[in-house]
Amino acid sequence: MTVERLLKGELGMTKREISQMKFRPGGITVAGRQVRVTHVLTEGEILEMLLEEADQGSRHLESSAGKLRILYEDEDLVAVNKPSGLVVHPSQGHYRDSLANQLVGHYRRNGQEVTVRSIGRLDKDTSGILLFGKHAQAAARLCRQREEHIYQRWYLALAAGRFRKSQGKFTGRIGPKPGDPMRMAVTTDGKPAVTHYQVLSQESGYALLACRLETGRTHQIRVHMAHGGHPLLGDLLYGESGGARQLMLHAWKVKCRQPFTGEELEICAPVPREMQDLCRGWAAESALK
């Protein structure tokens, strides 16, 4: 088959992605020689593609030597377990101590200049798994999976109160809270938001939940739970501490497909010790290990 047919049919690459590569020096080569997309491939030939040139994408970021916990990595993506209290990207007051700084530092120490692109986001106080594309094409394909609900995320949460139903969903639209730019709220003119939940265990007026997101609104789980009368433990913005020293919301599991091979991936992040301690002795404690 031709190079173009393989790229489109077998690898699912778009016309734009192929066009970018074929005009890039060394973009599409066979045996080290640049070829046209009309080149007919024969058995034994090795086709190489330069998906992205070194650019300025992450070079402006300063390196950080923080403790990085990588859960999964291949040539296209990396999954990291983010601790509570760490911001994902540099922001005011956090120009060197973000998760992105740590990732860039990790790759530079290994002689690589990787442009990291997060797939979604996590609040500063939320712990757990976060995926990064290691080049533009991988990030674009993972974002497309998210839009098509192929990419799915589950969270563990500790919420106040008792739930009458063992499972359900919140569908309140979410938008900025009038007069309070720091908070979000369920509003009639907000953006659509859907949070599914399952009660894993209920003890002492608190519930351990597994939540799955259909949408990714800012503070979505926190807002939906607080609006439903079940604020999360440790959520000082929408509830109260409840005796917890950190927000009891953990990005627990991600399911997606490897952006080029299509292999199904399921990646889990170990549950923070604080959440395990608060659930010690509960019926669903085993789910946290």
C-alpha positions as protocol buffer text, in pm:
chain_id: "A"
residue {
  index: 1
  type: MET
  ca { x: 0 y: 0 z: 0 }
}
residue {
  index: 2
  type: THR
  ca { x: 102 y: 363 z: -30 }
}
residue {
  index: 3
  type: VAL
  ca { x: 234 y: 568 z: 258 }
}
residue {
  index: 4
  type: GLU
  ca { x: -80 y: 785 z: 251 }
}
residue {
  index: 5
  type: ARG
  ca { x: -311 y: 483 z: 266 }
}
residue {
  index: 6
  type: LEU
  ca { x: -122 y: 339 z: 563 }
}
residue {
  index: 7
  type: LEU
  ca { x: -119 y: 668 z: 752 }
}
residue {
  index: 8
  type: LYS
  ca { x: -490 y: 729 z: 698 }
}
residue {
  index: 9
  type: GLY
  ca { x: -627 y: 376 z: 707 }
}
residue {
  index: 10
  type: GLU
  ca { x: -404 y: 198 z: 956 }
}
residue {
  index: 11
  type: LEU
  ca { x: -296 y: 483 z: 1186 }
}
residue {
  index: 12
  type: GLY
  ca { x: -605 y: 705 z: 1150 }
}
residue {
  index: 13
  type: MET
  ca { x: -403 y: 1019 z: 1083 }
}
residue {
  index: 14
  type: THR
  ca { x: -585 y: 1325 z: 952 }
}
residue {
  index: 15
  type: LYS
  ca { x: -513 y: 1504 z: 626 }
}
residue {
  index: 16
  type: ARG
  ca { x: -377 y: 1799 z: 825 }
}
residue {
  index: 17
  type: GLU
  ca { x: -139 y: 1583 z: 1030 }
}
residue {
  index: 18
  type: ILE
  ca { x: -5 y: 1416 z: 714 }
}
residue {
  index: 19
  type: SER
  ca { x: 34 y: 1752 z: 539 }
}
residue {
  index: 20
  type: GLN
  ca { x: 236 y: 1890 z: 829 }
}
residue {
  index: 21
  type: MET
  ca { x: 471 y: 1593 z: 821 }
}
residue {
  index: 22
  type: LYS
  ca { x: 530 y: 1573 z: 447 }
}
residue {
  index: 23
  type: PHE
  ca { x: 652 y: 1934 z: 428 }
}
residue {
  index: 24
  type: ARG
  ca { x: 876 y: 1895 z: 733 }
}
residue {
  index: 25
  type: PRO
  ca { x: 1242 y: 1801 z: 670 }
}
residue {
  index: 26
  type: GLY
  ca { x: 1272 y: 1436 z: 767 }
}
residue {
  index: 27
  type: GLY
  ca { x: 896 y: 1424 z: 821 }
}
residue {
  index: 28
  type: ILE
  ca { x: 826 y: 1096 z: 633 }
}
residue {
  index: 29
  type: THR
  ca { x: 1121 y: 872 z: 556 }
}
residue {
  index: 30
  type: VAL
  ca { x: 1195 y: 516 z: 446 }
}
residue {
  index: 31
  type: ALA
  ca { x: 1548 y: 387 z: 513 }
}
residue {
  index: 32
  type: GLY
  ca { x: 1649 y: 741 z: 607 }
}
residue {
  index: 33
  type: ARG
  ca { x: 1532 y: 885 z: 272 }
}
residue {
  index: 34
  type: GLN
  ca { x: 1244 y: 1133 z: 257 }
}
residue {
  index: 35
  type: VAL
  ca { x: 957 y: 996 z: 48 }
}
residue {
  index: 36
  type: ARG
  ca { x: 628 y: 1120 z: -93 }
}
residue {
  index: 37
  type: VAL
  ca { x: 296 y: 996 z: 42 }
}
residue {
  index: 38
  type: THR
  ca { x: 246 y: 820 z: -295 }
}
residue {
  index: 39
  type: HIS
  ca { x: 548 y: 596 z: -224 }
}
residue {
  index: 40
  type: VAL
  ca { x: 445 y: 229 z: -238 }
}
residue {
  index: 41
  type: LEU
  ca { x: 567 y: 40 z: 67 }
}
residue {
  index: 42
  type: THR
  ca { x: 715 y: -307 z: 36 }
}
residue {
  index: 43
  type: GLU
  ca { x: 762 y: -580 z: 295 }
}
residue {
  index: 44
  type: GLY
  ca { x: 1057 y: -519 z: 524 }
}
residue {
  index: 45
  type: GLU
  ca { x: 1069 y: -141 z: 482 }
}
residue {
  index: 46
  type: ILE
  ca { x: 1062 y: 72 z: 795 }
}
residue {
  index: 47
  type: LEU
  ca { x: 856 y: 389 z: 773 }
}
residue {
  index: 48
  type: GLU
  ca { x: 954 y: 665 z: 1015 }
}
residue {
  index: 49
  type: MET
  ca { x: 755 y: 981 z: 1092 }
}
residue {
  index: 50
  type: LEU
  ca { x: 862 y: 1299 z: 1266 }
}
residue {
  index: 51
  type: LEU
  ca { x: 541 y: 1392 z: 1444 }
}
residue {
  index: 52
  type: GLU
  ca { x: 671 y: 1710 z: 1602 }
}
residue {
  index: 53
  type: GLU
  ca { x: 988 y: 1917 z: 1584 }
}
residue {
  index: 54
  type: ALA
  ca { x: 1156 y: 2053 z: 1895 }
}
residue {
  index: 55
  type: ASP
  ca { x: 980 y: 2381 z: 1964 }
}
residue {
  index: 56
  type: GLN
  ca { x: 939 y: 2639 z: 2234 }
}
residue {
  index: 57
  type: GLY
  ca { x: 634 y: 2469 z: 2385 }
}
residue {
  index: 58
  type: SER
  ca { x: 789 y: 2378 z: 2720 }
}
residue {
  index: 59
  type: ARG
  ca { x: 1129 y: 2545 z: 2694 }
}
residue {
  index: 60
  type: HIS
  ca { x: 1005 y: 2852 z: 2879 }
}
residue {
  index: 61
  type: LEU
  ca { x: 927 y: 2637 z: 3183 }
}
residue {
  index: 62
  type: GLU
  ca { x: 1183 y: 2617 z: 3459 }
}
residue {
  index: 63
  type: SER
  ca { x: 1284 y: 2271 z: 3577 }
}
residue {
  index: 64
  type: SER
  ca { x: 1176 y: 2150 z: 3918 }
}
residue {
  index: 65
  type: ALA
  ca { x: 1317 y: 1852 z: 4105 }
}
residue {
  index: 66
  type: GLY
  ca { x: 1002 y: 1758 z: 4295 }
}
residue {
  index: 67
  type: LYS
  ca { x: 918 y: 1396 z: 4364 }
}
residue {
  index: 68
  type: LEU
  ca { x: 744 y: 1275 z: 4049 }
}
residue {
  index: 69
  type: ARG
  ca { x: 525 y: 964 z: 4063 }
}
residue {
  index: 70
  type: ILE
  ca { x: 482 y: 822 z: 3712 }
}
residue {
  index: 71
  type: LEU
  ca { x: 207 y: 559 z: 3687 }
}
residue {
  index: 72
  type: TYR
  ca { x: 237 y: 474 z: 3316 }
}
residue {
  index: 73
  type: GLU
  ca { x: 445 y: 594 z: 3022 }
}
residue {
  index: 74
  type: ASP
  ca { x: 499 y: 514 z: 2656 }
}
residue {
  index: 75
  type: GLU
  ca { x: 633 y: 712 z: 2361 }
}
residue {
  index: 76
  type: ASP
  ca { x: 310 y: 914 z: 2328 }
}
residue {
  index: 77
  type: LEU
  ca { x: 171 y: 977 z: 2676 }
}
residue {
  index: 78
  type: VAL
  ca { x: 256 y: 979 z: 3044 }
}
residue {
  index: 79
  type: ALA
  ca { x: 27 y: 938 z: 3346 }
}
residue {
  index: 80
  type: VAL
  ca { x: 131 y: 1099 z: 3675 }
}
residue {
  index: 81
  type: ASN
  ca { x: -8 y: 1070 z: 4029 }
}
residue {
  index: 82
  type: LYS
  ca { x: -52 y: 1431 z: 4148 }
}
residue {
  index: 83
  type: PRO
  ca { x: -49 y: 1492 z: 4525 }
}
residue {
  index: 84
  type: SER
  ca { x: -298 y: 1726 z: 4689 }
}
residue {
  index: 85
  type: GLY
  ca { x: -171 y: 2085 z: 4716 }
}
residue {
  index: 86
  type: LEU
  ca { x: 24 y: 2083 z: 4387 }
}
residue {
  index: 87
  type: VAL
  ca { x: -90 y: 2298 z: 4093 }
}
residue {
  index: 88
  type: VAL
  ca { x: -81 y: 2145 z: 3744 }
}
residue {
  index: 89
  type: HIS
  ca { x: 56 y: 2444 z: 3550 }
}
residue {
  index: 90
  type: PRO
  ca { x: 260 y: 2749 z: 3653 }
}
residue {
  index: 91
  type: SER
  ca { x: 39 y: 3025 z: 3790 }
}
residue {
  index: 92
  type: GLN
  ca { x: 63 y: 3326 z: 4016 }
}
residue {
  index: 93
  type: GLY
  ca { x: 272 y: 3229 z: 4317 }
}
residue {
  index: 94
  type: HIS
  ca { x: 360 y: 2890 z: 4162 }
}
residue {
  index: 95
  type: TYR
  ca { x: 597 y: 2964 z: 3874 }
}
residue {
  index: 96
  type: ARG
  ca { x: 847 y: 2686 z: 3954 }
}
residue {
  index: 97
  type: ASP
  ca { x: 665 y: 2433 z: 4169 }
}
residue {
  index: 98
  type: SER
  ca { x: 392 y: 2299 z: 3939 }
}
residue {
  index: 99
  type: LEU
  ca { x: 347 y: 1944 z: 3812 }
}
residue {
  index: 100
  type: ALA
  ca { x: 442 y: 2065 z: 3463 }
}
residue {
  index: 101
  type: ASN
  ca { x: 771 y: 2203 z: 3601 }
}
residue {
  index: 102
  type: GLN
  ca { x: 843 y: 1866 z: 3760 }
}
residue {
  index: 103
  type: LEU
  ca { x: 772 y: 1678 z: 3436 }
}
residue {
  index: 104
  type: VAL
  ca { x: 991 y: 1911 z: 3230 }
}
residue {
  index: 105
  type: GLY
  ca { x: 1270 y: 1873 z: 3486 }
}
residue {
  index: 106
  type: HIS
  ca { x: 1237 y: 1494 z: 3474 }
}
residue {
  index: 107
  type: TYR
  ca { x: 1279 y: 1482 z: 3096 }
}
residue {
  index: 108
  type: ARG
  ca { x: 1560 y: 1737 z: 3085 }
}
residue {
  index: 109
  type: ARG
  ca { x: 1758 y: 1534 z: 3337 }
}
residue {
  index: 110
  type: ASN
  ca { x: 1721 y: 1244 z: 3094 }
}
residue {
  index: 111
  type: GLY
  ca { x: 1839 y: 1454 z: 2797 }
}
residue {
  index: 112
  type: GLN
  ca { x: 1493 y: 1507 z: 2645 }
}
residue {
  index: 113
  type: GLU
  ca { x: 1302 y: 1823 z: 2555 }
}
residue {
  index: 114
  type: VAL
  ca { x: 937 y: 1714 z: 2572 }
}
residue {
  index: 115
  type: THR
  ca { x: 641 y: 1947 z: 2525 }
}
residue {
  index: 116
  type: VAL
  ca { x: 390 y: 1826 z: 2783 }
}
residue {
  index: 117
  type: ARG
  ca { x: 19 y: 1890 z: 2730 }
}
residue {
  index: 118
  type: SER
  ca { x: -228 y: 1794 z: 3003 }
}
residue {
  index: 119
  type: ILE
  ca { x: -547 y: 1610 z: 2907 }
}
residue {
  index: 120
  type: GLY
  ca { x: -799 y: 1785 z: 3127 }
}
residue {
  index: 121
  type: ARG
  ca { x: -702 y: 1929 z: 3463 }
}
residue {
  index: 122
  type: LEU
  ca { x: -717 y: 1873 z: 3837 }
}
residue {
  index: 123
  type: ASP
  ca { x: -778 y: 2135 z: 4104 }
}
residue {
  index: 124
  type: LYS
  ca { x: -480 y: 2219 z: 4323 }
}
residue {
  index: 125
  type: ASP
  ca { x: -632 y: 2036 z: 4622 }
}
residue {
  index: 126
  type: THR
  ca { x: -745 y: 1729 z: 4424 }
}
residue {
  index: 127
  type: SER
  ca { x: -504 y: 1436 z: 4419 }
}
residue {
  index: 128
  type: GLY
  ca { x: -471 y: 1158 z: 4167 }
}
residue {
  index: 129
  type: ILE
  ca { x: -409 y: 1062 z: 3809 }
}
residue {
  index: 130
  type: LEU
  ca { x: -351 y: 1312 z: 3530 }
}
residue {
  index: 131
  type: LEU
  ca { x: -257 y: 1230 z: 3170 }
}
residue {
  index: 132
  type: PHE
  ca { x: -18 y: 1432 z: 2954 }
}
residue {
  index: 133
  type: GLY
  ca { x: 35 y: 1399 z: 2580 }
}
residue {
  index: 134
  type: LYS
  ca { x: 405 y: 1405 z: 2491 }
}
residue {
  index: 135
  type: HIS
  ca { x: 346 y: 1565 z: 2151 }
}
residue {
  index: 136
  type: ALA
  ca { x: 68 y: 1755 z: 1976 }
}
residue {
  index: 137
  type: GLN
  ca { x: -81 y: 1460 z: 1783 }
}
residue {
  index: 138
  type: ALA
  ca { x: -108 y: 1239 z: 2093 }
}
residue {
  index: 139
  type: ALA
  ca { x: -268 y: 1520 z: 2295 }
}
residue {
  index: 140
  type: ALA
  ca { x: -517 y: 1595 z: 2014 }
}
residue {
  index: 141
  type: ARG
  ca { x: -621 y: 1230 z: 1987 }
}
residue {
  index: 142
  type: LEU
  ca { x: -666 y: 1193 z: 2363 }
}
residue {
  index: 143
  type: CYS
  ca { x: -873 y: 1513 z: 2374 }
}
residue {
  index: 144
  type: ARG
  ca { x: -1086 y: 1373 z: 2092 }
}
residue {
  index: 145
  type: GLN
  ca { x: -1140 y: 1056 z: 2297 }
}
residue {
  index: 146
  type: ARG
  ca { x: -1257 y: 1272 z: 2585 }
}
residue {
  index: 147
  type: GLU
  ca { x: -1509 y: 1451 z: 2361 }
}
residue {
  index: 148
  type: GLU
  ca { x: -1637 y: 1114 z: 2233 }
}
residue {
  index: 149
  type: HIS
  ca { x: -1655 y: 970 z: 2590 }
}
residue {
  index: 150
  type: ILE
  ca { x: -1396 y: 702 z: 2509 }
}
residue {
  index: 151
  type: TYR
  ca { x: -1165 y: 862 z: 2763 }
}
residue {
  index: 152
  type: GLN
  ca { x: -1336 y: 811 z: 3101 }
}
residue {
  index: 153
  type: ARG
  ca { x: -1243 y: 919 z: 3454 }
}
residue {
  index: 154
  type: TRP
  ca { x: -1346 y: 791 z: 3795 }
}
residue {
  index: 155
  type: TYR
  ca { x: -1292 y: 971 z: 4125 }
}
residue {
  index: 156
  type: LEU
  ca { x: -1316 y: 860 z: 4486 }
}
residue {
  index: 157
  type: ALA
  ca { x: -1479 y: 1109 z: 4722 }
}
residue {
  index: 158
  type: LEU
  ca { x: -1575 y: 1127 z: 5088 }
}
residue {
  index: 159
  type: ALA
  ca { x: -1899 y: 1323 z: 5130 }
}
residue {
  index: 160
  type: ALA
  ca { x: -2102 y: 1432 z: 5431 }
}
residue {
  index: 161
  type: GLY
  ca { x: -2448 y: 1290 z: 5500 }
}
residue {
  index: 162
  type: ARG
  ca { x: -2627 y: 970 z: 5404 }
}
residue {
  index: 163
  type: PHE
  ca { x: -2744 y: 892 z: 5050 }
}
residue {
  index: 164
  type: ARG
  ca { x: -3088 y: 741 z: 5010 }
}
residue {
  index: 165
  type: LYS
  ca { x: -2999 y: 583 z: 4675 }
}
residue {
  index: 166
  type: SER
  ca { x: -2699 y: 360 z: 4618 }
}
residue {
  index: 167
  type: GLN
  ca { x: -2634 y: 526 z: 4283 }
}
residue {
  index: 168
  type: GLY
  ca { x: -2754 y: 820 z: 4081 }
}
residue {
  index: 169
  type: LYS
  ca { x: -2641 y: 1132 z: 3900 }
}
residue {
  index: 170
  type: PHE
  ca { x: -2635 y: 1509 z: 3937 }
}
residue {
  index: 171
  type: THR
  ca { x: -2724 y: 1713 z: 3629 }
}
residue {
  index: 172
  type: GLY
  ca { x: -2730 y: 2073 z: 3753 }
}
residue {
  index: 173
  type: ARG
  ca { x: -2578 y: 2323 z: 3511 }
}
residue {
  index: 174
  type: ILE
  ca { x: -2261 y: 2485 z: 3646 }
}
residue {
  index: 175
  type: GLY
  ca { x: -2142 y: 2843 z: 3609 }
}
residue {
  index: 176
  type: PRO
  ca { x: -1962 y: 3117 z: 3806 }
}
residue {
  index: 177
  type: LYS
  ca { x: -2131 y: 3210 z: 4133 }
}
residue {
  index: 178
  type: PRO
  ca { x: -2267 y: 3567 z: 4102 }
}
residue {
  index: 179
  type: GLY
  ca { x: -2058 y: 3810 z: 4304 }
}
residue {
  index: 180
  type: ASP
  ca { x: -1795 y: 3549 z: 4396 }
}
residue {
  index: 181
  type: PRO
  ca { x: -1533 y: 3488 z: 4123 }
}
residue {
  index: 182
  type: MET
  ca { x: -1356 y: 3218 z: 4328 }
}
residue {
  index: 183
  type: ARG
  ca { x: -1655 y: 2984 z: 4336 }
}
residue {
  index: 184
  type: MET
  ca { x: -1876 y: 2797 z: 4093 }
}
residue {
  index: 185
  type: ALA
  ca { x: -2243 y: 2717 z: 4150 }
}
residue {
  index: 186
  type: VAL
  ca { x: -2541 y: 2536 z: 4003 }
}
residue {
  index: 187
  type: THR
  ca { x: -2712 y: 2803 z: 3794 }
}
residue {
  index: 188
  type: THR
  ca { x: -2988 y: 2804 z: 3532 }
}
residue {
  index: 189
  type: ASP
  ca { x: -2760 y: 2966 z: 3273 }
}
residue {
  index: 190
  type: GLY
  ca { x: -2452 y: 2754 z: 3348 }
}
residue {
  index: 191
  type: LYS
  ca { x: -2291 y: 2493 z: 3123 }
}
residue {
  index: 192
  type: PRO
  ca { x: -2432 y: 2138 z: 3112 }
}
residue {
  index: 193
  type: ALA
  ca { x: -2268 y: 1910 z: 3369 }
}
residue {
  index: 194
  type: VAL
  ca { x: -2330 y: 1543 z: 3453 }
}
residue {
  index: 195
  type: THR
  ca { x: -2176 y: 1358 z: 3750 }
}
residue {
  index: 196
  type: HIS
  ca { x: -2259 y: 991 z: 3809 }
}
residue {
  index: 197
  type: TYR
  ca { x: -2204 y: 848 z: 4155 }
}
residue {
  index: 198
  type: GLN
  ca { x: -2212 y: 511 z: 4329 }
}
residue {
  index: 199
  type: VAL
  ca { x: -2212 y: 471 z: 4706 }
}
residue {
  index: 200
  type: LEU
  ca { x: -1941 y: 225 z: 4805 }
}
residue {
  index: 201
  type: SER
  ca { x: -2000 y: 251 z: 5180 }
}
residue {
  index: 202
  type: GLN
  ca { x: -2170 y: 472 z: 5439 }
}
residue {
  index: 203
  type: GLU
  ca { x: -2049 y: 506 z: 5797 }
}
residue {
  index: 204
  type: SER
  ca { x: -2091 y: 762 z: 6078 }
}
residue {
  index: 205
  type: GLY
  ca { x: -2276 y: 1016 z: 5866 }
}
residue {
  index: 206
  type: TYR
  ca { x: -2027 y: 1005 z: 5578 }
}
residue {
  index: 207
  type: ALA
  ca { x: -2027 y: 826 z: 5244 }
}
residue {
  index: 208
  type: LEU
  ca { x: -1747 y: 691 z: 5028 }
}
residue {
  index: 209
  type: LEU
  ca { x: -1838 y: 748 z: 4663 }
}
residue {
  index: 210
  type: ALA
  ca { x: -1707 y: 648 z: 4323 }
}
residue {
  index: 211
  type: CYS
  ca { x: -1786 y: 930 z: 4079 }
}
residue {
  index: 212
  type: ARG
  ca { x: -1768 y: 924 z: 3700 }
}
residue {
  index: 213
  type: LEU
  ca { x: -1769 y: 1244 z: 3497 }
}
residue {
  index: 214
  type: GLU
  ca { x: -1943 y: 1293 z: 3163 }
}
residue {
  index: 215
  type: THR
  ca { x: -1831 y: 1656 z: 3152 }
}
residue {
  index: 216
  type: GLY
  ca { x: -1536 y: 1845 z: 3295 }
}
residue {
  index: 217
  type: ARG
  ca { x: -1659 y: 2167 z: 3450 }
}
residue {
  index: 218
  type: THR
  ca { x: -1453 y: 2358 z: 3704 }
}
residue {
  index: 219
  type: HIS
  ca { x: -1501 y: 2211 z: 4056 }
}
residue {
  index: 220
  type: GLN
  ca { x: -1776 y: 1989 z: 3911 }
}
residue {
  index: 221
  type: ILE
  ca { x: -1791 y: 1712 z: 4173 }
}
residue {
  index: 222
  type: ARG
  ca { x: -1742 y: 1958 z: 4458 }
}
residue {
  index: 223
  type: VAL
  ca { x: -2021 y: 2185 z: 4334 }
}
residue {
  index: 224
  type: HIS
  ca { x: -2268 y: 1906 z: 4259 }
}
residue {
  index: 225
  type: MET
  ca { x: -2214 y: 1738 z: 4595 }
}
residue {
  index: 226
  type: ALA
  ca { x: -2240 y: 2062 z: 4794 }
}
residue {
  index: 227
  type: HIS
  ca { x: -2554 y: 2163 z: 4601 }
}
residue {
  index: 228
  type: GLY
  ca { x: -2708 y: 1823 z: 4680 }
}
residue {
  index: 229
  type: GLY
  ca { x: -2639 y: 1866 z: 5051 }
}
residue {
  index: 230
  type: HIS
  ca { x: -2333 y: 1641 z: 5057 }
}
residue {
  index: 231
  type: PRO
  ca { x: -2021 y: 1864 z: 5067 }
}
residue {
  index: 232
  type: LEU
  ca { x: -1689 y: 1683 z: 5046 }
}
residue {
  index: 233
  type: LEU
  ca { x: -1475 y: 1645 z: 5355 }
}
residue {
  index: 234
  type: GLY
  ca { x: -1186 y: 1890 z: 5360 }
}
residue {
  index: 235
  type: ASP
  ca { x: -1353 y: 2123 z: 5110 }
}
residue {
  index: 236
  type: LEU
  ca { x: -1318 y: 2463 z: 5275 }
}
residue {
  index: 237
  type: LEU
  ca { x: -1446 y: 2640 z: 4962 }
}
residue {
  index: 238
  type: TYR
  ca { x: -1783 y: 2465 z: 4940 }
}
residue {
  index: 239
  type: GLY
  ca { x: -1824 y: 2303 z: 5282 }
}
residue {
  index: 240
  type: GLU
  ca { x: -1606 y: 2247 z: 5585 }
}
residue {
  index: 241
  type: SER
  ca { x: -1310 y: 2035 z: 5691 }
}
residue {
  index: 242
  type: GLY
  ca { x: -1507 y: 1762 z: 5866 }
}
residue {
  index: 243
  type: GLY
  ca { x: -1184 y: 1674 z: 6044 }
}
residue {
  index: 244
  type: ALA
  ca { x: -993 y: 1611 z: 5719 }
}
residue {
  index: 245
  type: ARG
  ca { x: -656 y: 1777 z: 5663 }
}
residue {
  index: 246
  type: GLN
  ca { x: -696 y: 1785 z: 5285 }
}
residue {
  index: 247
  type: LEU
  ca { x: -973 y: 1770 z: 5025 }
}
residue {
  index: 248
  type: MET
  ca { x: -1116 y: 1418 z: 5011 }
}
residue {
  index: 249
  type: LEU
  ca { x: -1132 y: 1397 z: 4632 }
}
residue {
  index: 250
  type: HIS
  ca { x: -899 y: 1165 z: 4442 }
}
residue {
  index: 251
  type: ALA
  ca { x: -876 y: 1105 z: 4066 }
}
residue {
  index: 252
  type: TRP
  ca { x: -867 y: 730 z: 4097 }
}
residue {
  index: 253
  type: LYS
  ca { x: -890 y: 565 z: 3755 }
}
residue {
  index: 254
  type: VAL
  ca { x: -868 y: 650 z: 3386 }
}
residue {
  index: 255
  type: LYS
  ca { x: -969 y: 438 z: 3087 }
}
residue {
  index: 256
  type: CYS
  ca { x: -863 y: 538 z: 2736 }
}
residue {
  index: 257
  type: ARG
  ca { x: -705 y: 400 z: 2419 }
}
residue {
  index: 258
  type: GLN
  ca { x: -342 y: 434 z: 2327 }
}
residue {
  index: 259
  type: PRO
  ca { x: -362 y: 720 z: 2076 }
}
residue {
  index: 260
  type: PHE
  ca { x: -190 y: 530 z: 1791 }
}
residue {
  index: 261
  type: THR
  ca { x: -215 y: 156 z: 1856 }
}
residue {
  index: 262
  type: GLY
  ca { x: -571 y: 167 z: 1990 }
}
residue {
  index: 263
  type: GLU
  ca { x: -477 y: -57 z: 2285 }
}
residue {
  index: 264
  type: GLU
  ca { x: -718 y: -17 z: 2575 }
}
residue {
  index: 265
  type: LEU
  ca { x: -546 y: 130 z: 2880 }
}
residue {
  index: 266
  type: GLU
  ca { x: -671 y: 130 z: 3239 }
}
residue {
  index: 267
  type: ILE
  ca { x: -453 y: 326 z: 3479 }
}
residue {
  index: 268
  type: CYS
  ca { x: -513 y: 359 z: 3853 }
}
residue {
  index: 269
  type: ALA
  ca { x: -360 y: 593 z: 4112 }
}
residue {
  index: 270
  type: PRO
  ca { x: -301 y: 467 z: 4468 }
}
residue {
  index: 271
  type: VAL
  ca { x: -537 y: 625 z: 4719 }
}
residue {
  index: 272
  type: PRO
  ca { x: -381 y: 882 z: 4958 }
}
residue {
  index: 273
  type: ARG
  ca { x: -306 y: 758 z: 5309 }
}
residue {
  index: 274
  type: GLU
  ca { x: -533 y: 1023 z: 5463 }
}
residue {
  index: 275
  type: MET
  ca { x: -838 y: 890 z: 5275 }
}
residue {
  index: 276
  type: GLN
  ca { x: -751 y: 533 z: 5369 }
}
residue {
  index: 277
  type: ASP
  ca { x: -716 y: 631 z: 5736 }
}
residue {
  index: 278
  type: LEU
  ca { x: -1058 y: 800 z: 5743 }
}
residue {
  index: 279
  type: CYS
  ca { x: -1220 y: 491 z: 5590 }
}
residue {
  index: 280
  type: ARG
  ca { x: -1042 y: 239 z: 5811 }
}
residue {
  index: 281
  type: GLY
  ca { x: -1286 y: -28 z: 5923 }
}
residue {
  index: 282
  type: TRP
  ca { x: -1550 y: 63 z: 5662 }
}
residue {
  index: 283
  type: ALA
  ca { x: -1714 y: -209 z: 5453 }
}
residue {
  index: 284
  type: ALA
  ca { x: -1554 y: -73 z: 5134 }
}
residue {
  index: 285
  type: GLU
  ca { x: -1204 y: -22 z: 5277 }
}
residue {
  index: 286
  type: SER
  ca { x: -1068 y: -291 z: 5043 }
}
residue {
  index: 287
  type: ALA
  ca { x: -1168 y: -75 z: 4743 }
}
residue {
  index: 288
  type: LEU
  ca { x: -908 y: 182 z: 4847 }
}
residue {
  index: 289
  type: LYS
  ca { x: -609 y: -54 z: 4824 }
}
